[in-house]
Each structure stands twice: as structure tokens, then as C-alpha cells.
Amino acid sequence: MDCYIKQWHDLILNCNFDNTYKMVWSKAIVELSLNINEDAEEETIAFDFGEIAKLCLKYYWNQTIYFDLIQSPSFKKPPKIITSTKELIQEFFCKRGNVQPIRFEKIDFYSLKLEKQYEKTVKNITNTLRENVCWRFKELNGYTYEIYDLDSSKRNVVFSKQNVLKLKEHSDFLFTFINYRWTQMLEGFNYSPKISRKVRAIDEDNIKRASLKKFYKHLDLMFEDGQRKCFYCGEVINDTDVSVDHVIPWSYMFSDDLWNLVYCHKGENSKKSNRLPSEEDIVRLENRNTRLLQCMENKSLDYDQLQIAIDKDYVKKFWISFKG
């Protein structure tokens, strides 16, 4: 392994687990290196803190708006960057009038008239990176790795062109390794399953919410009179207002499972957002699953999966684990 890349490897491998700041910092720098070509005339390359901050916001936005992943061991005092990111997400939801998640790359904050909030968030992240991250990333066990220079007056991180090209050349390795370490950190902070899949999905832009209409044929078995009723309020749902909800939010499960799906009013679904259900709802879901299994024919994969979920007590086990 190249000596310079080995230094990056050592810093990422051995950094502390107080939060994930160093992961977004290193990932942003590697991503910026992809824009540098060998024929660049400058012998030194400077990356602006603001550009690094925008990429950090992108990473945290996508992990938060879809999965609400916790990025530090402290629940009562989340990292400042996460707080700023969540505030911007809430502004975004309020402006659009719904909580449908959208990737950061697909949003135009200026057309939404959220430019001031966006610029404020980038500024807050920039300040945190300058004050707490950029110099700490280089330090390990009392030793400072001279992998880049810091120009605080110009708000730049300065590299030799040769070293930036090394980052670019080894970018595939570095991205994979950063995600691996980031996943390890997140697994220590979160009870949510499939953390590695969620991290990969953010990078690969393959977060797809499949249509749930295929589950109607099973859920309808609960209503012999053909009138669907809301799981939460018990009232009959009009065909134009019907929605299928994940009782344990999709952001935790990252999967569509019959044992976790119920009918509800669209408004109930939006209002619930990604909050964990009450114990009363969990007990009602367990009872619903038992009744639903009795209504189904023992000839389908969905039947087998529901049977396994009941036998293994998935509802209660996942709910307890997510509550932490």
C-alpha cells in the first residue's frame, strides 16, 4: 500500500468512536479528489471548507431523512451537525407539506425558497469542521499525520497535487473502507437492522419504496364485509383515503413484511411519520397477525413468512430492540 494512503488507512481505522464526523470529513475529501486531473497546472490543491461542508450535509441528510440513523453514542446531546441537518430537513418537510423523503442530490433549495436555511446550515457545518474536525482528524495517539495543511484564513485544506491524485487513484478502496468503519460505528449507536445495507444504499442511490398494493389481497382477508378499517382509529376507510403503513417504521426495518403492514387513513400514516408505535399498538399487531394467519391459505410464501414472524416473535423483539 502506498505510504500516503497507509496514513489515511491508519487514521480511519484507529479513530475514536465519539461520533461519525471523521467519516464524513474523509469521505468528502476523497470525493473532491475525483475532480482533480493529472494535467492540473497547480502543484498544490486547495479544497474549500464550504464545499466539504456541502458534501458532509449530503451524507448526513440522506442517512437521516431515510433512516434517522444516530451518529453518536449520546442520545441527549446529538452532534451539532446532525442537529443542523435535522432542522433543515424539518424546514424542507414544512415547505413541501409532507414528510416524503427525497435524496439531497435531487433538491433545489433555491426554487423552494429555502436558500437562507440551506446556507445557514452549510455555514454551521463549516464552522464545526474548522473548529473540531479538520485538525483532530490528523491526530492519533499524540502524533500528527502531515497528510494536508490547513489555511484557516482562506478556509482551505491544502494538499500537494501528487497526494490528491493518490486519493483519487485509491478512491474505490478508501470509499469502501470509510463505509466499513462508518458501519461499525453506526452499529454501536443504533438498534436498527441492516446498517450495512443502509449505508450502501445511500451511496448507490437504490433506496426504493416498492408498491405495497401486492399485500392488499392478504390484508383484505381481515374484512369479510369488504370494508377496510384503520388499524389506529378503527374507522372505515374510503377507497380514496386508504394507505398501507409499516407499524414499525420502514426507516427502521428497511423492508416490507406482511407481519408489519396494516391499513390506515393516509392522514394517520403521514402523522405517524417514523415514530415507534406504542406498546398497545404492538400488542394489537401481534393479535392481528394471529388472526390473519388463520385467514390465509397454507400454500404461499407469504403465509410461511408470517408463520415464522409469529413463531419467532418478530414484532415484540424488533420493537424492544429499537426502543433500546
Tab-separated table of C-alpha atoms in Angstrom:
chain	number	residue	atom	x	y	z
A	1	MET	CA	0.000	0.000	0.000
A	2	ASP	CA	1.228	3.490	-0.847
A	3	CYS	CA	2.718	5.218	2.225
A	4	TYR	CA	0.373	8.216	1.962
A	5	ILE	CA	-2.733	6.037	1.619
A	6	LYS	CA	-1.465	3.903	4.512
A	7	GLN	CA	-1.586	7.011	6.713
A	8	TRP	CA	-5.219	7.584	5.756
A	9	HIS	CA	-5.934	3.933	6.430
A	10	ASP	CA	-4.383	4.150	9.902
A	11	LEU	CA	-6.283	7.326	10.809
A	12	ILE	CA	-9.639	5.933	9.694
A	13	LEU	CA	-9.012	2.529	11.275
A	14	ASN	CA	-7.939	3.814	14.678
A	15	CYS	CA	-10.007	6.961	15.188
A	16	ASN	CA	-12.234	7.142	18.255
A	17	PHE	CA	-15.958	6.401	18.171
A	18	ASP	CA	-17.285	9.573	19.819
A	19	ASN	CA	-19.208	10.466	16.626
A	20	THR	CA	-19.012	9.960	12.843
A	21	TYR	CA	-17.593	13.390	11.934
A	22	LYS	CA	-14.257	11.981	10.794
A	23	MET	CA	-16.011	9.614	8.411
A	24	VAL	CA	-17.910	12.385	6.599
A	25	TRP	CA	-14.803	14.572	6.598
A	26	SER	CA	-12.584	11.937	4.997
A	27	LYS	CA	-15.285	10.819	2.586
A	28	ALA	CA	-15.885	14.391	1.382
A	29	ILE	CA	-12.193	14.974	0.740
A	30	VAL	CA	-11.877	11.742	-1.245
A	31	GLU	CA	-14.950	12.690	-3.280
A	32	LEU	CA	-13.482	16.114	-4.061
A	33	SER	CA	-10.253	14.480	-5.216
A	34	LEU	CA	-12.181	12.856	-8.071
A	35	ASN	CA	-12.461	16.278	-9.736
A	36	ILE	CA	-8.687	16.747	-9.995
A	37	ASN	CA	-6.849	15.696	-13.164
A	38	GLU	CA	-3.181	14.956	-13.732
A	39	ASP	CA	-2.852	17.857	-16.153
A	40	ALA	CA	-3.818	20.393	-13.486
A	41	GLU	CA	-1.274	23.214	-13.575
A	42	GLU	CA	-1.238	23.877	-9.823
A	43	GLU	CA	1.251	21.978	-7.698
A	44	THR	CA	-0.935	22.453	-4.640
A	45	ILE	CA	-4.652	21.778	-4.480
A	46	ALA	CA	-6.959	23.594	-2.053
A	47	PHE	CA	-10.400	22.348	-1.036
A	48	ASP	CA	-12.724	24.952	0.402
A	49	PHE	CA	-14.330	24.210	3.771
A	50	GLY	CA	-17.690	25.246	2.361
A	51	GLU	CA	-17.508	22.630	-0.405
A	52	ILE	CA	-16.527	19.974	2.125
A	53	ALA	CA	-19.433	21.054	4.342
A	54	LYS	CA	-21.928	20.662	1.477
A	55	LEU	CA	-20.818	17.079	0.926
A	56	CYS	CA	-20.994	16.334	4.664
A	57	LEU	CA	-24.533	17.706	4.657
A	58	LYS	CA	-25.372	15.449	1.710
A	59	TYR	CA	-24.176	12.326	3.527
A	60	TYR	CA	-25.966	13.138	6.768
A	61	TRP	CA	-29.126	14.312	5.002
A	62	ASN	CA	-29.512	11.032	3.109
A	63	GLN	CA	-28.816	8.853	6.137
A	64	THR	CA	-31.150	10.920	8.323
A	65	ILE	CA	-34.129	11.606	6.075
A	66	TYR	CA	-34.485	7.931	5.123
A	67	PHE	CA	-33.279	6.058	8.202
A	68	ASP	CA	-32.794	8.617	11.005
A	69	LEU	CA	-29.534	6.906	11.940
A	70	ILE	CA	-27.945	8.010	15.220
A	71	GLN	CA	-24.426	9.322	14.667
A	72	SER	CA	-23.010	9.365	18.216
A	73	PRO	CA	-23.364	7.421	21.481
A	74	SER	CA	-25.103	10.348	23.221
A	75	PHE	CA	-28.884	10.404	22.752
A	76	LYS	CA	-29.382	13.512	24.877
A	77	LYS	CA	-26.694	15.566	23.135
A	78	PRO	CA	-26.562	14.762	19.394
A	79	PRO	CA	-23.670	16.196	17.333
A	80	LYS	CA	-24.172	19.819	16.225
A	81	ILE	CA	-24.008	18.904	12.538
A	82	ILE	CA	-26.803	16.357	12.974
A	83	THR	CA	-28.931	18.898	14.814
A	84	SER	CA	-28.433	21.430	11.994
A	85	THR	CA	-29.202	18.776	9.374
A	86	LYS	CA	-32.416	17.734	11.100
A	87	GLU	CA	-33.534	21.360	11.408
A	88	LEU	CA	-33.071	21.806	7.651
A	89	ILE	CA	-34.985	18.573	6.981
A	90	GLN	CA	-37.887	19.841	9.086
A	91	GLU	CA	-37.876	23.139	7.168
A	92	PHE	CA	-37.949	21.104	3.959
A	93	PHE	CA	-40.890	18.987	5.164
A	94	CYS	CA	-42.837	22.073	6.249
A	95	LYS	CA	-42.244	23.796	2.921
A	96	ARG	CA	-43.440	20.763	0.935
A	97	GLY	CA	-46.318	19.952	3.271
A	98	ASN	CA	-45.442	16.253	3.625
A	99	VAL	CA	-42.716	14.017	5.031
A	100	GLN	CA	-41.890	12.030	1.894
A	101	PRO	CA	-38.085	11.577	1.941
A	102	ILE	CA	-36.062	12.810	-1.035
A	103	ARG	CA	-32.349	12.453	-1.677
A	104	PHE	CA	-30.258	15.549	-1.145
A	105	GLU	CA	-28.966	15.486	-4.723
A	106	LYS	CA	-32.486	15.903	-6.099
A	107	ILE	CA	-33.420	19.009	-4.099
A	108	ASP	CA	-33.186	22.631	-5.280
A	109	PHE	CA	-33.258	24.679	-2.084
A	110	TYR	CA	-33.361	27.906	-4.046
A	111	SER	CA	-36.506	27.079	-6.021
A	112	LEU	CA	-38.111	26.027	-2.734
A	113	LYS	CA	-37.114	29.394	-1.228
A	114	LEU	CA	-35.051	27.636	1.405
A	115	GLU	CA	-31.746	29.173	0.338
A	116	LYS	CA	-31.255	31.081	3.609
A	117	GLN	CA	-31.862	27.996	5.715
A	118	TYR	CA	-29.588	25.929	3.470
A	119	GLU	CA	-26.775	28.485	3.537
A	120	LYS	CA	-27.094	28.809	7.317
A	121	THR	CA	-26.791	25.036	7.687
A	122	VAL	CA	-23.708	24.901	5.453
A	123	LYS	CA	-22.161	27.731	7.470
A	124	ASN	CA	-22.821	25.930	10.760
A	125	ILE	CA	-21.280	22.720	9.422
A	126	THR	CA	-18.299	24.660	8.060
A	127	ASN	CA	-17.634	26.184	11.468
A	128	THR	CA	-17.802	22.800	13.193
A	129	LEU	CA	-15.420	21.257	10.654
A	130	ARG	CA	-12.927	24.098	11.135
A	131	GLU	CA	-13.133	24.162	14.907
A	132	ASN	CA	-13.364	20.489	15.806
A	133	VAL	CA	-12.740	18.135	12.900
A	134	CYS	CA	-10.068	19.214	10.411
A	135	TRP	CA	-7.156	19.221	12.842
A	136	ARG	CA	-8.404	16.365	15.027
A	137	PHE	CA	-8.628	14.029	12.050
A	138	LYS	CA	-4.847	14.218	11.602
A	139	GLU	CA	-4.045	13.404	15.242
A	140	LEU	CA	-3.674	9.874	16.546
A	141	ASN	CA	-2.079	8.703	19.792
A	142	GLY	CA	-0.269	12.006	20.331
A	143	TYR	CA	1.154	12.090	16.809
A	144	THR	CA	0.124	14.425	13.975
A	145	TYR	CA	-0.013	12.948	10.478
A	146	GLU	CA	1.022	15.568	7.914
A	147	ILE	CA	-1.449	14.448	5.269
A	148	TYR	CA	-2.599	18.007	4.474
A	149	ASP	CA	-2.124	21.602	5.566
A	150	LEU	CA	-4.775	23.938	6.935
A	151	ASP	CA	-5.154	27.527	5.782
A	152	SER	CA	-7.652	28.927	8.277
A	153	SER	CA	-7.502	32.446	6.892
A	154	LYS	CA	-8.634	31.255	3.460
A	155	ARG	CA	-10.774	28.459	4.884
A	156	ASN	CA	-8.940	25.876	2.813
A	157	VAL	CA	-7.497	22.392	3.222
A	158	VAL	CA	-4.301	22.277	1.169
A	159	PHE	CA	-2.715	19.209	-0.473
A	160	SER	CA	0.097	18.588	-2.867
A	161	LYS	CA	-1.262	17.644	-6.266
A	162	GLN	CA	0.583	14.345	-6.005
A	163	ASN	CA	-1.235	13.386	-2.813
A	164	VAL	CA	-4.647	14.375	-4.173
A	165	LEU	CA	-4.038	12.179	-7.201
A	166	LYS	CA	-3.178	9.323	-4.839
A	167	LEU	CA	-6.508	9.807	-3.095
A	168	LYS	CA	-8.207	9.725	-6.469
A	169	GLU	CA	-6.321	6.615	-7.596
A	170	HIS	CA	-7.250	4.737	-4.420
A	171	SER	CA	-10.730	6.218	-4.081
A	172	ASP	CA	-12.554	2.895	-4.512
A	173	PHE	CA	-10.567	1.373	-1.671
A	174	LEU	CA	-10.982	4.440	0.542
A	175	PHE	CA	-14.737	4.754	-0.023
A	176	THR	CA	-15.203	1.070	0.790
A	177	PHE	CA	-13.035	1.287	3.891
A	178	ILE	CA	-14.673	4.507	5.135
A	179	ASN	CA	-18.125	2.956	4.730
A	180	TYR	CA	-16.951	-0.162	6.554
A	181	ARG	CA	-15.727	1.856	9.534
A	182	TRP	CA	-18.790	4.088	9.414
A	183	THR	CA	-20.999	0.997	9.508
A	184	GLN	CA	-19.118	-0.302	12.547
A	185	MET	CA	-19.712	2.990	14.333
A	186	LEU	CA	-23.397	3.102	13.418
A	187	GLU	CA	-23.906	-0.462	14.621
A	188	GLY	CA	-22.671	0.690	18.015
A	189	PHE	CA	-25.075	3.652	18.125
A	190	ASN	CA	-28.211	2.153	16.514
A	191	TYR	CA	-30.521	-0.792	17.122
A	192	SER	CA	-31.821	-0.563	13.576
A	193	PRO	CA	-31.111	-3.695	11.471
A	194	LYS	CA	-29.314	-3.899	8.134
A	195	ILE	CA	-26.984	-0.964	8.822
A	196	SER	CA	-24.504	-2.002	6.133
A	197	ARG	CA	-27.292	-2.194	3.532
A	198	LYS	CA	-28.489	1.251	4.520
A	199	VAL	CA	-25.009	2.746	4.193
A	200	ARG	CA	-24.535	1.128	0.783
A	201	ALA	CA	-27.992	2.185	-0.371
A	202	ILE	CA	-27.214	5.828	0.339
A	203	ASP	CA	-24.162	5.674	-1.937
A	204	GLU	CA	-25.770	3.586	-4.657
A	205	ASP	CA	-28.990	5.621	-4.893
A	206	ASN	CA	-31.095	2.463	-4.746
A	207	ILE	CA	-33.426	3.341	-1.908
A	208	LYS	CA	-36.697	2.335	-3.493
A	209	ARG	CA	-40.023	2.135	-1.714
A	210	ALA	CA	-41.851	-0.605	-3.565
A	211	SER	CA	-45.612	-0.514	-4.090
A	212	LEU	CA	-47.478	-2.212	-1.244
A	213	LYS	CA	-50.603	-2.995	-3.274
A	214	LYS	CA	-49.486	-6.607	-3.623
A	215	PHE	CA	-50.270	-7.039	0.079
A	216	TYR	CA	-53.919	-5.922	-0.325
A	217	LYS	CA	-55.071	-9.459	-1.147
A	218	HIS	CA	-53.818	-10.638	2.255
A	219	LEU	CA	-54.824	-7.631	4.332
A	220	ASP	CA	-58.322	-7.704	2.817
A	221	LEU	CA	-58.878	-11.170	4.316
A	222	MET	CA	-59.427	-9.474	7.685
A	223	PHE	CA	-62.554	-7.691	6.451
A	224	GLU	CA	-65.286	-10.118	5.345
A	225	ASP	CA	-67.712	-7.285	4.542
A	226	GLY	CA	-65.160	-5.679	2.223
A	227	GLN	CA	-64.912	-2.526	4.348
A	228	ARG	CA	-61.314	-1.805	5.260
A	229	LYS	CA	-60.812	-0.361	8.731
A	230	CYS	CA	-57.969	1.793	10.046
A	231	PHE	CA	-55.599	-0.078	12.354
A	232	TYR	CA	-55.135	3.020	14.515
A	233	CYS	CA	-58.607	4.555	14.871
A	234	GLY	CA	-60.816	1.610	13.882
A	235	GLU	CA	-62.944	3.645	11.483
A	236	VAL	CA	-63.906	2.505	7.962
A	237	ILE	CA	-61.541	3.855	5.280
A	238	ASN	CA	-62.807	5.170	1.941
A	239	ASP	CA	-61.039	3.715	-1.104
A	240	THR	CA	-59.580	7.154	-1.917
A	241	ASP	CA	-58.128	7.508	1.586
A	242	VAL	CA	-56.626	4.064	2.139
A	243	SER	CA	-52.932	3.674	2.914
A	244	VAL	CA	-50.716	0.770	3.949
A	245	ASP	CA	-48.493	1.590	6.903
A	246	HIS	CA	-45.421	-0.026	8.444
A	247	VAL	CA	-46.299	-0.213	12.148
A	248	ILE	CA	-42.603	-0.382	12.981
A	249	PRO	CA	-41.425	2.363	10.586
A	250	TRP	CA	-39.776	1.443	7.311
A	251	SER	CA	-36.823	3.638	8.283
A	252	TYR	CA	-36.014	1.093	10.997
A	253	MET	CA	-36.780	-2.096	9.089
A	254	PHE	CA	-35.733	-1.151	5.534
A	255	SER	CA	-38.071	-3.897	4.298
A	256	ASP	CA	-41.737	-4.627	3.540
A	257	ASP	CA	-43.038	-7.515	5.637
A	258	LEU	CA	-46.663	-8.617	5.863
A	259	TRP	CA	-46.407	-9.051	9.648
A	260	ASN	CA	-45.603	-5.318	9.944
A	261	LEU	CA	-48.190	-3.905	7.483
A	262	VAL	CA	-51.671	-2.586	8.256
A	263	TYR	CA	-54.371	-0.455	6.655
A	264	CYS	CA	-54.808	3.103	7.896
A	265	HIS	CA	-56.024	6.511	6.760
A	266	LYS	CA	-53.495	8.477	4.709
A	267	GLY	CA	-53.551	11.202	7.313
A	268	GLU	CA	-52.727	8.735	10.089
A	269	ASN	CA	-49.777	7.458	8.062
A	270	SER	CA	-48.336	10.950	7.497
A	271	LYS	CA	-48.936	11.999	11.101
A	272	LYS	CA	-47.192	8.918	12.473
A	273	SER	CA	-44.102	9.574	10.319
A	274	ASN	CA	-41.160	7.473	11.591
A	275	ARG	CA	-42.103	7.330	15.265
A	276	LEU	CA	-42.059	3.979	17.017
A	277	PRO	CA	-45.522	2.624	17.938
A	278	SER	CA	-46.887	2.321	21.453
A	279	GLU	CA	-46.909	-0.967	23.332
A	280	GLU	CA	-50.699	-1.049	22.872
A	281	ASP	CA	-50.242	-0.945	19.080
A	282	ILE	CA	-47.619	-3.685	19.268
A	283	VAL	CA	-49.983	-5.983	21.191
A	284	ARG	CA	-52.779	-5.280	18.698
A	285	LEU	CA	-50.424	-6.028	15.796
A	286	GLU	CA	-49.466	-9.355	17.350
A	287	ASN	CA	-53.145	-10.282	17.722
A	288	ARG	CA	-53.873	-9.138	14.181
A	289	ASN	CA	-51.090	-11.348	12.831
A	290	THR	CA	-52.501	-14.392	14.606
A	291	ARG	CA	-55.956	-13.769	13.134
A	292	LEU	CA	-54.548	-13.013	9.679
A	293	LEU	CA	-52.612	-16.274	9.590
A	294	GLN	CA	-55.822	-18.154	10.344
A	295	CYS	CA	-57.486	-16.448	7.367
A	296	MET	CA	-54.722	-17.281	4.898
A	297	GLU	CA	-54.288	-20.492	2.944
A	298	ASN	CA	-51.286	-22.574	3.870
A	299	LYS	CA	-49.958	-22.529	0.320
A	300	SER	CA	-47.920	-19.372	-0.088
A	301	LEU	CA	-44.544	-17.901	0.713
A	302	ASP	CA	-46.281	-15.005	2.470
A	303	TYR	CA	-48.050	-17.492	4.751
A	304	ASP	CA	-44.748	-19.159	5.613
A	305	GLN	CA	-43.069	-15.827	6.344
A	306	LEU	CA	-45.945	-14.701	8.560
A	307	GLN	CA	-45.810	-18.011	10.416
A	308	ILE	CA	-42.084	-17.578	11.033
A	309	ALA	CA	-42.609	-13.998	12.234
A	310	ILE	CA	-45.187	-15.185	14.759
A	311	ASP	CA	-43.131	-18.170	15.917
A	312	LYS	CA	-40.017	-16.047	16.374
A	313	ASP	CA	-41.924	-13.157	17.970
A	314	TYR	CA	-40.543	-10.621	15.464
A	315	VAL	CA	-42.993	-7.862	16.398
A	316	LYS	CA	-42.034	-7.675	20.057
A	317	LYS	CA	-38.343	-8.419	19.524
A	318	PHE	CA	-37.797	-5.714	16.892
A	319	TRP	CA	-39.870	-3.163	18.810
A	320	ILE	CA	-37.913	-3.725	22.028
A	321	SER	CA	-34.560	-3.601	20.252
A	322	PHE	CA	-35.395	-0.307	18.536
A	323	LYS	CA	-36.550	1.257	21.788
A	324	GLY	CA	-33.057	0.467	23.073
